[in-house]
XYZ file of C-alpha atoms in Angstrom:
547
model
C 2.777 105.140 72.366
C 6.143 103.805 73.510
C 7.904 107.024 72.480
C 5.407 109.145 74.435
C 5.915 107.034 77.550
C 9.702 107.330 77.229
C 9.428 111.108 76.826
C 7.327 111.425 80.004
C 9.835 109.295 81.957
C 12.722 111.518 80.860
C 10.851 114.652 81.910
C 10.109 113.189 85.329
C 13.725 112.230 85.899
C 14.950 115.643 84.765
C 12.523 117.413 87.064
C 13.684 115.324 89.981
C 17.425 115.995 89.463
C 18.911 118.732 91.644
C 22.403 120.235 92.151
C 23.095 122.317 95.233
C 25.367 125.201 94.231
C 25.351 127.235 97.453
C 28.478 126.667 99.574
C 27.865 124.840 102.833
C 31.114 125.785 104.597
C 34.449 127.478 103.881
C 37.753 125.952 105.024
C 40.951 128.012 105.050
C 44.631 127.309 105.694
C 47.896 129.286 105.574
C 49.073 127.107 102.672
C 48.191 128.890 99.375
C 47.886 125.459 97.683
C 45.477 124.149 100.307
C 42.313 122.819 98.684
C 43.720 122.037 95.249
C 43.068 118.346 95.928
C 40.339 116.875 98.125
C 39.254 113.313 98.880
C 35.846 112.446 100.263
C 35.785 110.882 103.725
C 32.888 109.195 105.482
C 32.159 112.269 107.569
C 33.971 115.042 105.701
C 36.931 115.464 103.370
C 40.691 114.874 103.410
C 42.758 117.853 102.188
C 46.568 117.778 101.724
C 48.762 120.809 102.380
C 51.316 120.505 99.537
C 53.597 123.285 100.741
C 54.056 121.872 104.237
C 53.641 118.158 103.515
C 50.701 117.663 105.871
C 47.241 116.097 105.696
C 44.075 117.569 107.198
C 40.614 116.156 107.762
C 37.856 118.751 107.490
C 34.323 118.231 108.786
C 31.314 120.463 109.234
C 31.595 120.161 112.999
C 35.323 120.247 113.729
C 36.791 122.478 111.023
C 40.156 121.139 109.724
C 42.404 119.089 111.989
C 45.816 117.635 111.174
C 45.922 113.886 110.562
C 48.827 112.307 112.429
C 50.569 110.512 109.555
C 54.159 110.881 110.805
C 55.686 112.698 113.709
C 57.682 114.738 111.197
C 58.490 114.496 107.521
C 61.679 112.462 107.081
C 64.742 114.596 106.441
C 65.239 115.134 102.741
C 61.554 115.229 101.854
C 60.534 117.989 99.533
C 57.486 119.751 101.071
C 54.956 118.411 98.584
C 52.050 116.202 99.590
C 49.310 114.336 97.787
C 46.455 112.135 98.969
C 44.372 109.364 97.454
C 41.582 107.068 98.633
C 41.244 103.331 98.072
C 37.926 101.689 97.268
C 36.869 99.667 100.271
C 34.031 99.217 102.670
C 36.389 100.647 105.243
C 38.031 104.040 104.925
C 41.570 103.815 103.494
C 43.705 106.859 102.702
C 47.198 107.020 101.182
C 49.305 110.104 101.972
C 52.565 110.683 100.024
C 55.493 113.091 100.368
C 57.926 113.798 97.552
C 61.573 112.813 97.829
C 64.072 115.501 96.868
C 65.940 114.834 93.675
C 69.420 113.357 93.505
C 70.454 115.567 90.594
C 70.203 119.332 90.343
C 67.551 120.602 87.971
C 65.692 117.276 87.741
C 63.211 115.413 89.882
C 62.488 111.724 90.204
C 58.867 110.855 90.882
C 59.662 108.807 93.964
C 58.190 109.303 97.383
C 57.348 107.913 100.777
C 53.703 107.103 101.406
C 51.632 106.070 104.399
C 48.505 103.928 104.111
C 46.038 104.831 106.853
C 43.240 102.373 107.607
C 41.201 101.308 110.631
C 43.780 98.597 111.290
C 46.682 101.065 111.513
C 49.385 102.710 109.390
C 51.627 101.037 106.824
C 54.638 102.544 105.034
C 54.718 102.286 101.243
C 57.693 102.934 98.947
C 56.436 103.600 95.385
C 59.900 103.544 93.845
C 60.624 100.173 95.395
C 57.290 98.789 94.264
C 57.932 100.094 90.760
C 61.384 98.501 90.680
C 59.946 95.198 91.824
C 57.284 95.386 89.144
C 59.777 96.120 86.403
C 61.996 93.276 87.517
C 59.058 90.856 87.926
C 60.388 90.237 91.392
C 58.078 90.225 94.400
C 60.756 89.987 97.053
C 62.237 92.913 98.926
C 65.866 92.711 97.857
C 66.002 96.479 97.521
C 64.949 97.258 101.080
C 68.479 98.236 102.022
C 68.377 100.969 99.404
C 66.203 103.040 101.709
C 67.536 104.314 104.975
C 64.804 105.518 107.286
C 62.468 105.960 104.344
C 64.888 108.162 102.405
C 66.397 107.571 99.007
C 70.147 108.150 98.920
C 70.633 111.730 97.782
C 73.345 113.413 95.839
C 75.607 115.756 97.772
C 73.819 118.846 96.488
C 75.007 122.448 96.399
C 75.601 124.789 99.330
C 75.452 128.518 98.630
C 76.576 131.085 101.202
C 75.677 134.735 100.656
C 78.077 137.142 102.366
C 76.014 140.303 102.804
C 77.547 143.710 103.429
C 75.562 145.421 106.192
C 78.004 148.255 106.829
C 77.045 151.854 107.538
C 77.620 153.052 103.977
C 74.490 151.219 102.823
C 71.210 153.120 103.008
C 68.219 151.401 104.588
C 66.277 151.103 101.327
C 69.351 149.735 99.536
C 69.853 147.125 102.248
C 66.235 146.108 101.731
C 66.886 145.748 97.995
C 69.895 143.544 98.768
C 67.680 141.303 100.914
C 65.053 141.211 98.165
C 67.752 140.147 95.712
C 68.841 137.250 97.932
C 65.202 136.289 98.533
C 64.513 136.180 94.789
C 67.624 134.140 94.005
C 66.758 131.587 96.689
C 63.109 131.211 95.726
C 63.893 130.988 92.003
C 66.708 128.462 92.423
C 64.522 126.259 94.612
C 62.005 125.943 91.788
C 64.397 123.662 89.903
C 67.188 122.739 92.318
C 65.741 120.759 95.212
C 69.121 119.905 96.714
C 70.405 123.490 96.814
C 70.778 124.859 100.343
C 71.510 128.448 101.304
C 73.223 130.251 104.156
C 73.566 133.974 104.807
C 76.313 135.757 106.735
C 75.974 139.493 107.349
C 78.919 141.645 108.295
C 79.501 145.145 109.600
C 81.034 145.888 112.988
C 80.489 142.191 113.745
C 79.928 138.946 111.840
C 76.532 137.291 112.200
C 74.983 134.134 110.742
C 71.508 135.089 109.525
C 70.619 131.736 107.951
C 72.299 128.359 108.398
C 72.248 125.388 106.055
C 70.241 123.489 108.671
C 67.442 126.057 108.392
C 66.744 124.938 104.816
C 64.578 122.047 105.991
C 61.891 124.729 106.390
C 62.104 126.692 103.169
C 59.166 128.951 103.892
C 60.757 129.758 107.236
C 64.116 130.353 105.558
C 62.642 132.937 103.204
C 60.938 134.591 106.158
C 64.305 134.828 107.922
C 65.710 136.703 104.928
C 62.973 139.297 105.247
C 63.654 139.675 108.969
C 67.395 140.408 108.706
C 68.348 143.615 110.543
C 71.266 145.693 109.308
C 74.405 145.710 111.499
C 76.013 148.990 110.230
C 79.518 150.392 110.860
C 82.675 148.598 109.609
C 83.255 146.524 106.458
C 84.906 143.280 107.548
C 84.629 141.484 104.232
C 87.587 139.135 104.691
C 86.481 138.096 108.174
C 82.966 137.435 106.905
C 84.258 135.151 104.150
C 86.392 133.380 106.739
C 83.266 132.918 108.882
C 81.707 130.928 106.038
C 84.666 128.542 106.098
C 84.745 128.138 109.880
C 81.052 128.333 110.826
C 78.937 127.556 107.735
C 80.724 124.964 105.605
C 81.213 122.554 108.514
C 79.419 119.238 109.227
C 78.104 120.400 112.601
C 76.071 123.075 110.822
C 74.719 120.868 108.052
C 77.482 120.993 105.443
C 78.472 117.886 103.477
C 82.060 117.161 102.561
C 81.316 116.254 98.942
C 78.774 118.969 98.158
C 79.453 121.748 95.679
C 80.113 124.967 97.571
C 79.572 128.543 96.416
C 80.313 131.856 98.146
C 78.619 135.028 96.844
C 79.898 138.319 98.284
C 77.617 141.348 97.903
C 79.215 144.676 98.859
C 79.172 148.396 98.082
C 82.684 149.330 99.169
C 86.222 148.447 100.151
C 87.282 146.683 103.327
C 87.353 148.843 106.468
C 88.503 147.901 109.981
C 89.017 144.211 109.197
C 91.729 142.383 111.183
C 91.995 139.772 108.422
C 93.205 140.163 104.831
C 91.811 138.675 101.642
C 95.117 136.937 100.920
C 94.946 135.266 104.313
C 91.387 133.998 103.824
C 91.387 133.121 100.137
C 94.509 130.977 100.524
C 93.132 128.881 103.376
C 93.021 125.109 102.715
C 89.242 125.108 103.332
C 88.806 127.376 100.301
C 89.967 124.655 97.923
C 87.172 123.728 95.530
C 84.884 126.584 96.611
C 83.439 128.616 93.723
C 83.508 132.339 94.463
C 81.342 135.134 93.055
C 81.451 138.805 93.970
C 78.971 141.569 93.215
C 80.100 145.175 93.482
C 77.331 147.747 93.803
C 77.407 151.481 93.131
C 80.067 154.166 92.949
C 81.775 152.898 96.096
C 83.031 150.053 93.925
C 82.857 151.348 90.374
C 84.733 154.598 91.088
C 87.200 153.191 93.596
C 90.037 151.263 92.006
C 91.088 149.610 95.276
C 87.535 148.434 95.941
C 87.244 147.050 92.416
C 90.526 145.173 92.809
C 89.297 143.670 96.088
C 86.069 142.433 94.521
C 87.915 140.987 91.537
C 90.344 139.255 93.899
C 87.438 137.666 95.765
C 85.791 136.294 92.614
C 86.971 133.452 90.447
C 87.859 134.511 86.874
C 84.732 135.557 84.998
C 82.566 135.592 88.142
C 82.790 139.252 89.154
C 79.651 141.322 88.600
C 79.290 145.062 88.993
C 76.041 146.991 88.910
C 75.385 150.693 89.159
C 72.905 150.491 92.040
C 71.112 148.061 94.317
C 68.053 148.392 92.125
C 70.122 147.114 89.188
C 70.727 143.810 91.004
C 67.624 142.535 89.224
C 69.584 142.675 85.963
C 71.902 139.866 87.075
C 69.428 137.575 88.869
C 68.940 135.127 85.994
C 72.652 134.964 85.169
C 73.565 134.231 88.788
C 70.817 131.610 89.065
C 72.190 129.800 86.026
C 75.623 129.813 87.622
C 74.233 128.240 90.787
C 72.055 125.624 89.125
C 74.747 124.711 86.641
C 72.861 125.340 83.399
C 74.732 127.212 80.728
C 73.177 129.997 78.722
C 73.823 129.319 75.020
C 74.819 132.954 74.787
C 74.106 135.966 72.616
C 75.860 137.020 69.414
C 75.779 140.706 68.522
C 76.915 141.965 65.120
C 77.438 145.696 64.661
C 77.091 146.855 61.048
C 79.037 150.102 60.900
C 78.465 152.648 58.140
C 81.866 153.900 56.971
C 80.622 155.695 53.857
C 81.792 159.104 52.674
C 78.838 160.944 54.172
C 80.127 160.209 57.689
C 82.469 162.898 59.035
C 85.674 161.749 60.728
C 84.641 162.907 64.205
C 81.212 161.304 63.773
C 82.815 158.018 62.735
C 84.934 158.198 65.884
C 81.795 158.721 67.979
C 80.215 155.702 66.306
C 83.242 153.605 67.293
C 83.104 154.995 70.834
C 79.453 153.997 71.026
C 80.259 150.426 69.975
C 83.162 150.312 72.430
C 80.930 151.442 75.312
C 78.159 148.988 74.500
C 80.604 146.084 74.355
C 82.461 146.949 77.553
C 79.248 147.614 79.505
C 77.474 144.471 78.324
C 80.476 142.320 79.210
C 80.221 143.457 82.829
C 77.121 141.304 83.328
C 76.791 139.114 80.231
C 79.664 136.644 80.151
C 78.157 134.717 77.231
C 77.764 137.728 74.930
C 80.036 137.806 71.883
C 80.407 140.653 69.400
C 81.271 141.034 65.729
C 81.700 144.192 63.643
C 81.181 144.636 59.903
C 82.047 147.977 58.280
C 80.735 148.990 54.884
C 81.400 151.713 52.329
C 82.714 151.005 48.850
C 83.368 147.466 50.123
C 82.219 145.180 52.965
C 84.849 144.343 55.588
C 84.767 142.236 58.761
C 86.485 144.229 61.514
C 85.844 141.841 64.416
C 84.914 138.143 64.439
C 82.949 136.266 67.069
C 86.042 134.086 67.426
C 88.056 137.163 68.462
C 86.051 137.453 71.692
C 88.312 134.994 73.492
C 90.547 138.041 74.000
C 88.181 140.756 75.182
C 90.828 143.394 75.755
C 92.144 142.690 72.270
C 88.621 142.937 70.859
C 88.118 146.395 72.366
C 91.494 147.453 70.986
C 90.383 146.342 67.515
C 87.370 148.654 67.793
C 89.655 151.618 68.416
C 91.849 150.676 65.444
C 89.062 150.531 62.829
C 89.831 152.738 59.793
C 86.996 154.302 57.830
C 86.363 152.925 54.310
C 84.418 155.931 52.840
C 82.420 156.180 49.596
C 79.184 154.188 49.017
C 76.372 153.186 51.412
C 75.682 149.488 50.880
C 73.457 148.967 53.902
C 71.509 145.988 52.538
C 74.654 144.171 51.402
C 76.284 144.751 54.793
C 73.312 143.241 56.634
C 73.441 140.303 54.235
C 77.158 139.877 55.016
C 76.266 139.253 58.654
C 73.938 136.425 57.627
C 76.429 134.813 55.248
C 79.807 135.509 56.883
C 79.272 136.189 60.608
C 76.369 134.079 61.875
C 77.831 130.823 60.550
C 79.429 127.933 62.491
C 82.760 128.285 60.691
C 83.130 131.770 62.178
C 82.177 130.789 65.726
C 78.394 131.172 65.600
C 76.164 128.680 67.435
C 72.764 127.569 66.212
C 70.938 128.012 69.523
C 72.283 131.433 70.488
C 70.319 134.651 70.457
C 71.498 136.820 67.582
C 71.411 140.598 67.318
C 72.327 142.896 64.424
C 72.948 146.578 65.171
C 73.356 148.761 62.086
C 74.919 152.219 62.409
C 74.149 154.258 59.308
C 73.550 157.800 58.136
C 70.511 156.716 56.231
C 69.759 156.424 52.564
C 71.253 153.519 50.614
C 73.604 154.475 47.756
C 74.626 152.161 44.868
C 73.882 148.926 46.694
C 73.371 145.931 44.355
C 71.034 144.399 46.943
C 67.709 145.721 48.232
C 66.299 145.717 51.736
C 63.359 143.608 50.546
C 65.780 140.991 49.272
C 67.788 140.807 52.505
C 65.047 141.195 55.085
C 63.024 138.383 53.492
C 65.865 135.867 53.502
C 65.183 132.594 55.384
C 68.133 133.301 57.715
C 66.323 136.434 58.876
C 63.275 134.508 60.079
C 62.231 135.610 63.552
C 64.217 138.827 63.392
C 63.154 141.651 65.692
C 64.305 144.857 64.047
C 64.960 148.300 65.486
C 66.116 151.498 63.805
C 67.387 154.677 65.428
C 67.896 157.880 63.464
C 70.166 160.657 64.730
C 69.936 164.341 63.817
C 68.252 166.504 61.198
C 70.027 164.710 58.381
C 67.661 161.823 58.995
C 64.587 163.570 60.285
C 64.437 165.869 57.233
C 65.055 163.161 54.599
C 61.805 161.315 53.838
C 63.519 158.563 51.815
C 66.035 157.881 54.581
C 63.257 157.769 57.171
C 61.290 155.393 54.942
C 64.248 153.010 54.694
C 64.825 153.122 58.430
C 61.167 152.392 59.103
C 61.294 149.504 56.634
C 64.218 148.014 58.522
C 62.419 148.412 61.847
C 59.446 146.412 63.046
C 56.306 148.480 63.718
C 56.817 150.705 66.725
C 60.567 150.063 66.863
C 61.853 153.050 64.898
C 63.576 155.610 67.125
C 65.060 159.016 66.410
C 67.338 161.166 68.571
C 68.339 164.748 67.983
C 72.135 164.529 68.252
C 75.156 162.346 68.854
C 75.130 163.424 72.479
C 71.686 161.878 72.754
C 73.113 158.449 71.904
C 74.025 158.191 75.568
C 70.313 158.324 76.330
C 69.727 155.041 74.514
C 72.920 153.292 75.628
C 71.465 151.634 78.733
C 68.265 150.707 76.906
C 70.216 148.983 74.148
C 72.378 147.162 76.691
C 69.270 145.845 78.445
C 67.932 144.607 75.118
C 71.173 142.711 74.500
C 71.433 141.189 77.964
C 67.762 140.291 78.113
C 67.590 138.556 74.729
C 66.841 134.821 74.854
C 68.029 132.096 72.521
C 66.791 131.146 69.083
C 65.908 134.643 67.934
C 67.556 137.440 66.007
C 67.201 141.098 66.921
C 68.191 143.759 64.395
C 68.817 147.255 65.736
C 69.586 149.971 63.197
C 71.317 153.001 64.646
C 71.221 155.700 62.016
C 73.822 158.441 62.328
C 74.101 161.623 60.328
């Protein structure tokens, strides 16, 4: 009887329970993060706007209105807001804004909060309260640590883009240059909260497009980048760099004496009609301690020796980039961002395994060396942390270039030209194994956390090798290897056993074949992108088969 009564009571309660799923009202805001957090109010809801650091109260009658927490966010606040309610008979709401970090790339969970209640507004300092708690001290000895509600910040980093807006740049290319700057700024700001940007455009005149002071409104700063109008005409590069020293990196315009300072010059050609010289500007006292990058774009730089020399003079050693087009700027975004933020890429190690067996004709062996030379020299234009090694094999296995040799890049390229062919056997498996045992080891300059790539150039079928591919490819050191193979010419395409070996070396879908040596140029840029785009803690094996 008792069980029946309980069952009836449950059914009655279930029948009387109702959830309304139809929306009553929609609230919208320009902030894309608006609505991620809501707090119930007595007559509506409180909704923070994280992007802009504001708080809104939304009701069915009055839509969403801004709650007057502060007149403005204190200078130095990162535009992130959160809200919480306190249990009370009266309505209490706490609104917090995030403090920007003191160190680049990290963020302390400190903030400035305001408690809103019927009796008024009270400032709260979570970091101070936390310190007091940890020290078991209820007094306010640390009050002097906060000036106007702001934690003392580090000096930060100031980055000034010097943008070529001369007449030689097409409209769509100028747009790509702006997109590049936009992407660098937005990406850097994801991890570096004390990085501030400025932009100076130059052509027939010099114009500040974005000042350091504008960075308080980061959304507005990015909008200003999009709105930049090209100046056209002359190329006053030196004067534009000087403008950074005299009008950007000065206290009146938001610069700090002890901040790190970076100048990035983006241009497609040599100086034209400039009353100042690079020597004059680069030797100014204000340039002391400033880190300089330069990015040369297109044939106006790459095929003009004077223009190349100018760009290399502008940049500090190892900080000159050149790209073939404005579209190719995307290839250097991540590298430049790392330079700004201060994180170092562990690098990439690339080992070429060069077939020097007797089946390779002398002129073909020369073309194989030329291919290696071109890959190395092209990759080094944008990948400063890429190091190469070369192993040749025939009747013996010989290291032609060590990772340690890369300290002298010109000397490394010379060593490629001086390689002498070994001839005779085709010990492909043993040569790949040599890379694992004699190249990718700490004693020879290899680092544990680097990306590692093996590129094998071979004419195909293994001959008199004491090791097998199964033996080498299944070694523990090869774990995580991504393997490619590329066969060249009819000597590969018409040899089933050679094709089978190449496909065994390659991962599924990563076996390529090209019809001739001339076609190697068709895969050059693709291979370079693979090298530059490889991330740490992996090994990529590319087999280039030549016949």
